[in-house]
Tab-separated table of C-alpha atoms and ligand atoms in Angstrom:
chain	number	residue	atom	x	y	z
N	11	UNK	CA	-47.613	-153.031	-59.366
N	12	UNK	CA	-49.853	-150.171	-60.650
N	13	UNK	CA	-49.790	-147.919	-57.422
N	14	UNK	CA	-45.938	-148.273	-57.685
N	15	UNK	CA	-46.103	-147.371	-61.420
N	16	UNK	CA	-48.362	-144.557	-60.407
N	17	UNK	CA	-46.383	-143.400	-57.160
N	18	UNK	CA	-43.248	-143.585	-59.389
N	19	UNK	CA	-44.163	-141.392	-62.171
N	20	UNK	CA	-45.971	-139.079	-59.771
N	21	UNK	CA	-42.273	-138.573	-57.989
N	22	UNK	CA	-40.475	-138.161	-61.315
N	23	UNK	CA	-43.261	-135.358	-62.482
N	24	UNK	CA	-42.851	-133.793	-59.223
N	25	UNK	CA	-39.077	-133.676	-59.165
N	26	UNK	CA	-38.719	-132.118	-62.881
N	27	UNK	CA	-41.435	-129.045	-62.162
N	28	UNK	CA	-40.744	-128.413	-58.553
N	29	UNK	CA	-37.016	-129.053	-57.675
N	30	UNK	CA	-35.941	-127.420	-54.207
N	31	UNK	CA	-33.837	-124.873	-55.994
N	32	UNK	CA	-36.219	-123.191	-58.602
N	33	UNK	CA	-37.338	-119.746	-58.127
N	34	UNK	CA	-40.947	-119.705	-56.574
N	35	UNK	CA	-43.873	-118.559	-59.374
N	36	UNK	CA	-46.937	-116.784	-58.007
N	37	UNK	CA	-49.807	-114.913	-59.734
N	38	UNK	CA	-49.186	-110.985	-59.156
N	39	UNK	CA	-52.686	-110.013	-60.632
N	40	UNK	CA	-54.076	-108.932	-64.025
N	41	UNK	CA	-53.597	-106.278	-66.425
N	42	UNK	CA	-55.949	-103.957	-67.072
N	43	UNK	CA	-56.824	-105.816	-70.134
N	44	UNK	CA	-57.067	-108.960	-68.310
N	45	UNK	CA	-53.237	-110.115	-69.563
N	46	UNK	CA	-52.276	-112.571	-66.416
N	47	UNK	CA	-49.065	-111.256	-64.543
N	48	UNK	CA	-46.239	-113.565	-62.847
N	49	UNK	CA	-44.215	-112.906	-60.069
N	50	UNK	CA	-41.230	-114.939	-59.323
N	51	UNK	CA	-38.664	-114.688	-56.445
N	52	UNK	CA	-34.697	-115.387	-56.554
N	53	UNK	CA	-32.737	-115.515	-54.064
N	54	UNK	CA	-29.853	-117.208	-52.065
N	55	UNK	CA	-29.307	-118.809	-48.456
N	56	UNK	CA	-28.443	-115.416	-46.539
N	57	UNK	CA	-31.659	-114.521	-47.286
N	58	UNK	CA	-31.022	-111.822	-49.453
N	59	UNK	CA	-33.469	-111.833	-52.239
N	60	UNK	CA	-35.599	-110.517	-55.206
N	61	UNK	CA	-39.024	-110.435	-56.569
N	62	UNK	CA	-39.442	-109.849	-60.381
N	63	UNK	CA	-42.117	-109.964	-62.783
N	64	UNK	CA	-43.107	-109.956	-65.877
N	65	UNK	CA	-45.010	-106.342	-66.485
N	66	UNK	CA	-41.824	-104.475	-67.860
N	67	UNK	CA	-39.769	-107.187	-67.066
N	68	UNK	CA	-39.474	-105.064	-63.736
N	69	UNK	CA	-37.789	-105.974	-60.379
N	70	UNK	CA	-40.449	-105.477	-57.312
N	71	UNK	CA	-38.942	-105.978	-54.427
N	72	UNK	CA	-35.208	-106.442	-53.052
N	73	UNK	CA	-34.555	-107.865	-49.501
N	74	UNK	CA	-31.048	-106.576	-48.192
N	75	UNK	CA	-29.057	-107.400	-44.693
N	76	UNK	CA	-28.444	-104.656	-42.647
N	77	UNK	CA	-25.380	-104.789	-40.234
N	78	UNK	CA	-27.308	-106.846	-38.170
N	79	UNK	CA	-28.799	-109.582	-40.242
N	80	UNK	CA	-32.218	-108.055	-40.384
N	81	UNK	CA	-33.508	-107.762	-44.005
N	82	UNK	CA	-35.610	-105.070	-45.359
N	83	UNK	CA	-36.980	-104.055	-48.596
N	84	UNK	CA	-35.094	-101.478	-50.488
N	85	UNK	CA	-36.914	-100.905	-53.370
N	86	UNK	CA	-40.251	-98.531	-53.742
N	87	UNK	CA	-42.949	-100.630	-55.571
N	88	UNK	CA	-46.728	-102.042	-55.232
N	89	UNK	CA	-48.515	-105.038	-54.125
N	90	UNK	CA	-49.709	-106.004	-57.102
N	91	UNK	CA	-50.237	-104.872	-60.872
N	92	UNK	CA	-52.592	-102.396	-60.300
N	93	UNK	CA	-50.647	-100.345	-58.584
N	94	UNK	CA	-48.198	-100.496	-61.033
N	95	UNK	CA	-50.726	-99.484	-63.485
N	96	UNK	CA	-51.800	-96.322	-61.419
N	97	UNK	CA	-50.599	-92.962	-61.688
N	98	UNK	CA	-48.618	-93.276	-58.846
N	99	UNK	CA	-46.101	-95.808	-60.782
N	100	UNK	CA	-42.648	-93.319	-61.948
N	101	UNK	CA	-41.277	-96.240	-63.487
N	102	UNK	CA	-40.559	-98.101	-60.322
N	103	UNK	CA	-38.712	-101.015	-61.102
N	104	UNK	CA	-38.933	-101.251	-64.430
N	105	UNK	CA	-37.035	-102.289	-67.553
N	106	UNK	CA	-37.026	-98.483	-69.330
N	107	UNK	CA	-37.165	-98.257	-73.187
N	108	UNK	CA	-36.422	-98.540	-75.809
N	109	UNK	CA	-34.917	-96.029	-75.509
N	110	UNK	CA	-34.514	-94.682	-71.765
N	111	UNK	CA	-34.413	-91.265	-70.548
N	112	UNK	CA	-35.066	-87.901	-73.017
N	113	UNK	CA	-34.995	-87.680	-76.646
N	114	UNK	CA	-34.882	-84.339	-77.649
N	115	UNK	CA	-38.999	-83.124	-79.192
N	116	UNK	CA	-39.378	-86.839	-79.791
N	117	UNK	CA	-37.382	-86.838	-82.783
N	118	UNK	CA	-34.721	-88.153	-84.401
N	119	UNK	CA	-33.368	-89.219	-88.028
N	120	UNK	CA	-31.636	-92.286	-89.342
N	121	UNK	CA	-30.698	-93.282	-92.521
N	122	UNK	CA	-32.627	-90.368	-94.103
N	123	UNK	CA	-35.683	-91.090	-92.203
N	124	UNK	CA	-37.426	-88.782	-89.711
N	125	UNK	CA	-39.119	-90.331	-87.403
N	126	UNK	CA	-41.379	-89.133	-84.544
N	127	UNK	CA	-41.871	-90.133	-81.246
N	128	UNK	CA	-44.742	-89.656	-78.516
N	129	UNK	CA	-44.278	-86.145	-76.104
N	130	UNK	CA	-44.605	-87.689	-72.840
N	131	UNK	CA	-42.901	-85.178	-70.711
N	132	UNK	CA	-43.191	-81.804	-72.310
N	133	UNK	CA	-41.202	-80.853	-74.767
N	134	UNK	CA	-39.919	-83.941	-74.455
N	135	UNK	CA	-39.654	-87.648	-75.211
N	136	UNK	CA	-39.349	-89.644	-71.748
N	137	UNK	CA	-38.650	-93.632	-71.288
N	138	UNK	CA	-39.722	-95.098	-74.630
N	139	UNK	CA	-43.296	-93.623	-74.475
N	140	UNK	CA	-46.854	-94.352	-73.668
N	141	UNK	CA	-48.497	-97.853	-73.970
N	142	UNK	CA	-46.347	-99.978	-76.051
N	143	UNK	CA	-43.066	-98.958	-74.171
N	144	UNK	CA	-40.987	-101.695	-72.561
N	145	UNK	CA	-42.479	-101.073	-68.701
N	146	UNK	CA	-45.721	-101.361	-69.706
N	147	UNK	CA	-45.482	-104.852	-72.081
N	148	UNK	CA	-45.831	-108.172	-70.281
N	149	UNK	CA	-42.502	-110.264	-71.209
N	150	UNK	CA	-42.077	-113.891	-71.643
N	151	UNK	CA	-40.247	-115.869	-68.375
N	152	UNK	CA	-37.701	-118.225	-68.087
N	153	UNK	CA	-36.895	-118.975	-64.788
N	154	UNK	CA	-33.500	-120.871	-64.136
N	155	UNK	CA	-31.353	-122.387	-60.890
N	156	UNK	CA	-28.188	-124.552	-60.318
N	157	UNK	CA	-26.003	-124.067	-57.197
N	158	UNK	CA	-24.451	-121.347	-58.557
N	159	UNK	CA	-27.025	-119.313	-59.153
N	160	UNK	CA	-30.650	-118.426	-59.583
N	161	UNK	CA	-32.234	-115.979	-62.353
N	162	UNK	CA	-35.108	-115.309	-64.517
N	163	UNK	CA	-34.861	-114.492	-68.104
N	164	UNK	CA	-37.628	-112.275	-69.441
N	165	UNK	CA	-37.906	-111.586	-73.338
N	166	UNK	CA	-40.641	-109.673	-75.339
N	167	UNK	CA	-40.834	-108.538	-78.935
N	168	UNK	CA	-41.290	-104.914	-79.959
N	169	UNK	CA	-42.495	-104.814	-83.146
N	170	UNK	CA	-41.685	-102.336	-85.741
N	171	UNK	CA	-43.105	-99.042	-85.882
N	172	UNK	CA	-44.042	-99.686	-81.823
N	173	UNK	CA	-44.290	-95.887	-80.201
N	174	UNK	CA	-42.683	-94.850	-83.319
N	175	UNK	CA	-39.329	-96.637	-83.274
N	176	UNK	CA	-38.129	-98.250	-86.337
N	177	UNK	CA	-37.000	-102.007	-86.510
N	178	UNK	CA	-38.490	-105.031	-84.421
N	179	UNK	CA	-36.687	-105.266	-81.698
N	180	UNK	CA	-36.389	-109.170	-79.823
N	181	UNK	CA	-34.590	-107.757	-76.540
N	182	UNK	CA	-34.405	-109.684	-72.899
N	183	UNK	CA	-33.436	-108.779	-69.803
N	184	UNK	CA	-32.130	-111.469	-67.118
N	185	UNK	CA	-32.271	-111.057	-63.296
N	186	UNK	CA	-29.375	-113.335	-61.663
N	187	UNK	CA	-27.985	-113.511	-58.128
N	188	UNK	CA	-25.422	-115.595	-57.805
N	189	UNK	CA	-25.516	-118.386	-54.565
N	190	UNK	CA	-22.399	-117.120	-52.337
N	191	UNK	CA	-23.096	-113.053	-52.699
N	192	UNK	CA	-26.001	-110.183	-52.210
N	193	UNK	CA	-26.076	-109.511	-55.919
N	194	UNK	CA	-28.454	-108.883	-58.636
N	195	UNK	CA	-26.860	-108.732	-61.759
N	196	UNK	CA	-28.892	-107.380	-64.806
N	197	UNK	CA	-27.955	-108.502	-68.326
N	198	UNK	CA	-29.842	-107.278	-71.386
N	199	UNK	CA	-29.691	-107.913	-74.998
N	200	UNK	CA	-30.930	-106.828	-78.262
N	201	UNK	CA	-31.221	-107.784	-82.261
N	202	UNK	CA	-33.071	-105.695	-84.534
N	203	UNK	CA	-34.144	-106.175	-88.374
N	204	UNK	CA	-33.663	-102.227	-88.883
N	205	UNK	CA	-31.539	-99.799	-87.891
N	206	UNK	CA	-32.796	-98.091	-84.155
N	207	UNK	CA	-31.936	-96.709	-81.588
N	208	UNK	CA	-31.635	-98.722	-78.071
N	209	UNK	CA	-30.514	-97.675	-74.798
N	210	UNK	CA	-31.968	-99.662	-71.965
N	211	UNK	CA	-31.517	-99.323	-67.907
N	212	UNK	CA	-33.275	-100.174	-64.675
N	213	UNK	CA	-35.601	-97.534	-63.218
N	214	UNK	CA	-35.330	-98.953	-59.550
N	215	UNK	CA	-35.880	-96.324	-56.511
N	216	UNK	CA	-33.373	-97.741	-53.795
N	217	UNK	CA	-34.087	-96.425	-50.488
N	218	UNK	CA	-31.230	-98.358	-48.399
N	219	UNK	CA	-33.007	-98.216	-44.750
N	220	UNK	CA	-36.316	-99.357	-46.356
N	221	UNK	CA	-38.906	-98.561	-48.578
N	222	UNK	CA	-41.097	-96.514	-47.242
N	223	UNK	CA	-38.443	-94.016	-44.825
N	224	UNK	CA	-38.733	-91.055	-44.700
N	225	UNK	CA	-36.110	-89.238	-47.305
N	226	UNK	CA	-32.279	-90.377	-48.711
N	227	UNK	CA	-31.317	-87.197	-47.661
N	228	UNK	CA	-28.726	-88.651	-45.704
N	229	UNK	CA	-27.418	-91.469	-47.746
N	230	UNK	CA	-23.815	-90.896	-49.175
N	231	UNK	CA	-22.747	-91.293	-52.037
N	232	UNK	CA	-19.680	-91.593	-54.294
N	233	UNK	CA	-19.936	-91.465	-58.107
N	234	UNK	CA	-17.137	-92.631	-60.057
N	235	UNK	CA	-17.246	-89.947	-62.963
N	236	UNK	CA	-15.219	-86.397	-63.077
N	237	UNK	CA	-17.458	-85.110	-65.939
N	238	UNK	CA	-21.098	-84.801	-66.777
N	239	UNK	CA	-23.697	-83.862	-69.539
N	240	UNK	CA	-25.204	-80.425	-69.047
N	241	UNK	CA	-28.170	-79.570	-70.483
N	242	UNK	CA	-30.837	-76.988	-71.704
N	243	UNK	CA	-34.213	-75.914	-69.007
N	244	UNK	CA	-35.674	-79.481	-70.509
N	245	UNK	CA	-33.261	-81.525	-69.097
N	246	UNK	CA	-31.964	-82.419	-73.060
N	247	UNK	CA	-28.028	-82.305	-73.348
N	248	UNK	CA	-26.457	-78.893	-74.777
N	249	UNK	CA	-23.977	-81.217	-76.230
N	250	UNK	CA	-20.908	-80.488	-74.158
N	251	UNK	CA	-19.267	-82.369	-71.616
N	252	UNK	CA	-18.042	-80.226	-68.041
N	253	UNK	CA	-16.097	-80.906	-65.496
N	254	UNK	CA	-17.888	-81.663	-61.676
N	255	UNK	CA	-14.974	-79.819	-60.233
N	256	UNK	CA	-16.640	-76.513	-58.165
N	257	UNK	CA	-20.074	-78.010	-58.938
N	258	UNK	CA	-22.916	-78.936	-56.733
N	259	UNK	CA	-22.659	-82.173	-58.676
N	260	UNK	CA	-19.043	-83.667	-57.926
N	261	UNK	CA	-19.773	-86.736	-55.962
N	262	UNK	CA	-16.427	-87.940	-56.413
N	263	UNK	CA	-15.819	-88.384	-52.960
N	264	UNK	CA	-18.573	-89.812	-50.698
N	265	UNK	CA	-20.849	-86.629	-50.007
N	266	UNK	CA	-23.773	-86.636	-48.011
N	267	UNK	CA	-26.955	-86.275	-50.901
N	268	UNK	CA	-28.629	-83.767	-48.729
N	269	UNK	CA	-25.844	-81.014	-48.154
N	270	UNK	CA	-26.457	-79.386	-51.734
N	271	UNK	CA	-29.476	-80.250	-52.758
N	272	UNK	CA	-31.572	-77.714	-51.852
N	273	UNK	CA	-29.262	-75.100	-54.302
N	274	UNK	CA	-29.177	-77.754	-56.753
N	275	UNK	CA	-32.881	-77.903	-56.609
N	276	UNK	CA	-33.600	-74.112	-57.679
N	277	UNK	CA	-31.979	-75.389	-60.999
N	278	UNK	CA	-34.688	-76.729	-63.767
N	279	UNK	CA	-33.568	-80.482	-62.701
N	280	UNK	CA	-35.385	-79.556	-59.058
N	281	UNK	CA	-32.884	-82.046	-57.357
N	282	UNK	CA	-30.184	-84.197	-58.751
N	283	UNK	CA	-31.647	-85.395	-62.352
N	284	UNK	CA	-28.715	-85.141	-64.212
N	285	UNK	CA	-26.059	-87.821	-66.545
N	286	UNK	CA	-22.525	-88.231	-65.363
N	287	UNK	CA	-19.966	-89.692	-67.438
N	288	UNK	CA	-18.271	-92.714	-65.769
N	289	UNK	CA	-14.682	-92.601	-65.501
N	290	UNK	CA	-13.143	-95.179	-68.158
N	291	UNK	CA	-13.143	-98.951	-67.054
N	292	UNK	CA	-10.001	-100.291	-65.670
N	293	UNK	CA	-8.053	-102.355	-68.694
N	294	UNK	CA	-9.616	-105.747	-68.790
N	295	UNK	CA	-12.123	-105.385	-66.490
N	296	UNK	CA	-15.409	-106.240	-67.609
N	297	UNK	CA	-17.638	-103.305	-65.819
N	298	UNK	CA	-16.752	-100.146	-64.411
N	299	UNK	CA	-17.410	-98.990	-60.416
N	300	UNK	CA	-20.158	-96.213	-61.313
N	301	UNK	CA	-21.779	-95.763	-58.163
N	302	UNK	CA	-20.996	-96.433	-53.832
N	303	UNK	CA	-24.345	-95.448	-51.933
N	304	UNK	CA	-24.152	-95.784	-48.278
N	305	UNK	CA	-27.061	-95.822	-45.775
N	306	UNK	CA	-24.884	-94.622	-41.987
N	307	UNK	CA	-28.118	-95.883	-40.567
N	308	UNK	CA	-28.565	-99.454	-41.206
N	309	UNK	CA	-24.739	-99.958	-42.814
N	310	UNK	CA	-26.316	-101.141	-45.854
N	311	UNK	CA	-23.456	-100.405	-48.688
N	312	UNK	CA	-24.551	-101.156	-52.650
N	313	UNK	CA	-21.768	-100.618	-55.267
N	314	UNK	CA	-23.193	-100.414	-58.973
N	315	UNK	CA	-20.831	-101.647	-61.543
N	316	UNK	CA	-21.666	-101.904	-65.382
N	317	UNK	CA	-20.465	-101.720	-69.174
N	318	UNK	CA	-22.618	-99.224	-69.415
N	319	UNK	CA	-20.313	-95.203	-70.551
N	320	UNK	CA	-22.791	-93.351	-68.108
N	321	UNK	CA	-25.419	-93.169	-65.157
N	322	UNK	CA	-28.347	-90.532	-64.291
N	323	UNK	CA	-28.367	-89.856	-60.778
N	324	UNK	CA	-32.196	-88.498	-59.912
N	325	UNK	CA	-33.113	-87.923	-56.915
N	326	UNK	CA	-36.402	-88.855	-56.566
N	327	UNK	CA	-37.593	-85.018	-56.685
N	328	UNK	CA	-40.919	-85.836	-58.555
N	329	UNK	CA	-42.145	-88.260	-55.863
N	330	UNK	CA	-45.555	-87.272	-54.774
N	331	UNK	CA	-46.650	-88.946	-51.558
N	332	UNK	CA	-48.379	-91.696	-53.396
N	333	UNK	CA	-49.015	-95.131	-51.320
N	334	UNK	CA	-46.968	-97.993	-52.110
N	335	UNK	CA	-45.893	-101.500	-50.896
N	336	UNK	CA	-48.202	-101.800	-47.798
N	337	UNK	CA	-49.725	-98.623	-47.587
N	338	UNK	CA	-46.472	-96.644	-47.098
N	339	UNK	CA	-45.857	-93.168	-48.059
N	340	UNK	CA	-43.310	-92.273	-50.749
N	341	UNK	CA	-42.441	-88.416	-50.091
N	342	UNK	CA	-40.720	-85.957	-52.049
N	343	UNK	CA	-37.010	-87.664	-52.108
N	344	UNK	CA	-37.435	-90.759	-50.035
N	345	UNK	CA	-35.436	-92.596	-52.645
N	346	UNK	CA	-33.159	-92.006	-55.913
N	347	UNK	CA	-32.429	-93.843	-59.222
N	348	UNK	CA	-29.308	-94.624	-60.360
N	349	UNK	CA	-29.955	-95.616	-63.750
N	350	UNK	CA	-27.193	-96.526	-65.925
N	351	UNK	CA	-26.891	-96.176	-69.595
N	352	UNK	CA	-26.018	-94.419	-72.292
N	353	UNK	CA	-26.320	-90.733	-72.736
N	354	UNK	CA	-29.333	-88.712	-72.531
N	355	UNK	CA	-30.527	-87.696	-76.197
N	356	UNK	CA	-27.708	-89.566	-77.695
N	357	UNK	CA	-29.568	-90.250	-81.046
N	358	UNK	CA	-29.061	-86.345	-82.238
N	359	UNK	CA	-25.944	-86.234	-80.523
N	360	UNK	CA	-23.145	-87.854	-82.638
N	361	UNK	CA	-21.022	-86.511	-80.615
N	362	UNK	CA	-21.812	-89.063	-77.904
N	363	UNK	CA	-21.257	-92.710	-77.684
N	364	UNK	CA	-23.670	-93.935	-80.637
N	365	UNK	CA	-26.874	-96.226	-79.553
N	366	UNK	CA	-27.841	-97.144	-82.800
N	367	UNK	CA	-28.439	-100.805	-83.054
N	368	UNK	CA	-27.607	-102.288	-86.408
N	369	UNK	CA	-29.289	-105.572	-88.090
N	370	UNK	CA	-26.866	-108.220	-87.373
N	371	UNK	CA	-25.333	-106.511	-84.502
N	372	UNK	CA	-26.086	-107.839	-81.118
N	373	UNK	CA	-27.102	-104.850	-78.105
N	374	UNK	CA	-25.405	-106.265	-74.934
N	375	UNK	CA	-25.485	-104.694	-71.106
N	376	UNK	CA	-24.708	-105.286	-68.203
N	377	UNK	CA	-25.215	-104.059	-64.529
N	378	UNK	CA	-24.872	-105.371	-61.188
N	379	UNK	CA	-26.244	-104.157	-57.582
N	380	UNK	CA	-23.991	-105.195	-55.235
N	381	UNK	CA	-24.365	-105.106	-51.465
N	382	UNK	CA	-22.382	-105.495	-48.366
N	383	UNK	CA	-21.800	-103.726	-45.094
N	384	UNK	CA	-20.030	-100.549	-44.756
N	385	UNK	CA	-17.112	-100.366	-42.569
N	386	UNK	CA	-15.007	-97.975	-41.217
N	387	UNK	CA	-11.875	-96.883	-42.956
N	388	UNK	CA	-9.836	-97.929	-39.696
N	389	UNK	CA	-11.510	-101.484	-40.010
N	390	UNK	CA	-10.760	-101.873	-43.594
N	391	UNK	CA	-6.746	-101.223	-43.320
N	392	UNK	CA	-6.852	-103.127	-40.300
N	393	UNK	CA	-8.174	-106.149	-42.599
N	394	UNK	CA	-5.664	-105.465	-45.417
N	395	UNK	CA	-2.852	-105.433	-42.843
F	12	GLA	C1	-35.855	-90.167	-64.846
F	12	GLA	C2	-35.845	-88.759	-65.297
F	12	GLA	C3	-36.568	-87.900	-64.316
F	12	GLA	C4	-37.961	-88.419	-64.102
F	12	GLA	C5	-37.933	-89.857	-63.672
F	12	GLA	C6	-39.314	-90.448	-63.581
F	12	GLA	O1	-34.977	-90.424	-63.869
F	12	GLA	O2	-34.557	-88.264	-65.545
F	12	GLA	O3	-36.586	-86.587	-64.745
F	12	GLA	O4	-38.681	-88.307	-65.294
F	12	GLA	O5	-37.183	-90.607	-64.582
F	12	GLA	O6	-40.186	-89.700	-62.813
């Protein structure tokens, strides 16, 4: 009677901590300040999956199909934390804020109030700051599955006055891929007790034949937007908003990324760095198309659709050489962001679509990576047919 008891509630203890389903939890190291770092993987039954964890709520690694089944590793990253704490890290990954991108001298004022910001990237305000930006806190997880789907939900709490910003800010930021797709849909969300600024996006490096190959040089790409934010020799906004029409920037039709990049690179931005302002959603639809990048090597297609009004397109022209996942060498360009969000500088720019997050309001985004296999025009009428 008591080895049943004890064989019974053994089963039911097993069965509510480890069902089949829930995303597997490993240790991923220790922060320099001994803070404990999870990892936890997502995934669905093609195989396609994702590694996330909880240093800047930031997404590691990202196993795609190529047109023949075989998965590989899109995504430029570490092995564990302390690479991610090295000099080497350019935000791979990570969740970027709170506010992402630049911000003009590090200032800003709101409601009267000037308020001043850490110069990480002369003259300039970059990604939310030094120590107590969003990358480098370690978020609470919540990891969650049901046949539909399988996610995890990371939340942290910036408090106020954190690398200058006003307001605590509760925010989270939840990984999901959804069971019968290759998706990875990020959702993030906000509340504030004081009126800030927010503007939150993804800092993933996608190289689509692999990390770790040689440039994206020949990756195409097709950018849903017809206008774009130029800006000063600092890479802050002038303000206006110019056509890509007889630019080296209009992507609007799949381009190759290498065929003007080297005269785009004797500009300040050295290389594509620069915001382009999506084309308006479709009525009703929940996110727009922003971005088609196709690798011709493997096939390996990823369409990014969000809510958010733009997306910075940088191609990785600050990459160094450093040694990531496994040893492998990430040169000048073998990978680009495409980070989406709101405006560059937007919080001395009322001009632009406002990110000032008010008490009471509720910050919501949304983007998904979506991937599939490119096929030829000819195939694709043929289908429709
Ligand atoms: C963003 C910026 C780039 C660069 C990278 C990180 O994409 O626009 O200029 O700072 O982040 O290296």
């Amino acid at each position: 009677m008591k080895l049943w008891t004890l064989l019974f509630s053994g089963v039911v203890v097993m069965t509510s901590v480890v069902s089949a389903a829930d995303p597997k939890q490993e240790a991923f190291g220790k922060t320099k300040d001994g803070v404990p770092v999870e990892i936890y993987t997502i995934g669905n039954s093609s195989g396609f999956s994702a590694r996330v964890m909880t240093r800047g709520a930031t997404l590691v690694n990202l196993h795609v199909p190529d047109k023949d089944g075989k998965l590989a590793d899109v995504l430029l990253g570490f092995d564990n934390v302390s690479g991610y704490e090295s000099e080497g890290n350019q935000y791979f990954g990570c969740t970027t804020g709170r506010v992402c991108n630049r911000i003009a001298k590090g200032r800003f004022t709101l409601d009267g109030h000037e308020y001043t910001l850490a110069i990480n990237n002369e003259p300039n305000h970059l990604h939310g700051g030094l120590d107590k930006a969003l990358d480098k806190l370690v978020w609470k997880a919540e990891p969650f599955s049901s046949d539909k789907a399988q996610g995890v939900k990371f939340s942290c709490t910036s408090p106020d006055g954190d690398e200058g910003y006003p307001g605590t800010l509760e925010v989270s930021v939840t990984y999901t891929i959804p069971a019968d797709r290759n998706a990875i849909t990020i959702a993030y969300s906000a509340k504030t007790d004081k009126a800030t600024p927010v503007n939150l996006t993804n800092h993933a490096y996608f190289n689509l034949s692999g990390e770790g190959s040689a440039t994206v040089l020949d990756h195409m790409l097709r950018l849903n937007a017809d206008q774009y934010t130029p800006t000063d020799d600092t890479l802050i906004p002038t303000g206006k908003i110019e056509t890509v029409e007889g630019t080296d920037l209009d992507f609007r039709e799949r381009t190759r990324i290498g065929d003007r990049i080297e005269s785009i690179g004797k500009t300040a931005a050295i290389g594509y760095d620069h915001n382009y302002v999506l084309n308006p959603r479709a009525e009703g639809a929940e996110m727009t198309l922003a971005a088609v990048l196709v690798d011709p090597k493997s096939k390996r297609r990823m369409r990014v659709m969000t809510t958010e009004p733009g997306i910075q397109f940088y191609s990785g022209n600050f990459l160094k050489g450093q040694a990531g996942k496994g040893g492998k060498t990430y040169a000048h360009r073998s990978a680009l962001c495409l980070e989406t969000q709101h405006y560059p500088d937007s919080v001395n720019h009322p001009e632009f679509p406002s990110t000032i997050l008010k008490p009471g309001a509720k910050f919501e985004s949304k983007t998904s990576y979506q991937f599939d296999i490119d096929q030829p025009v000819s195939a694709v009428q043929q289908k429709k047919k």
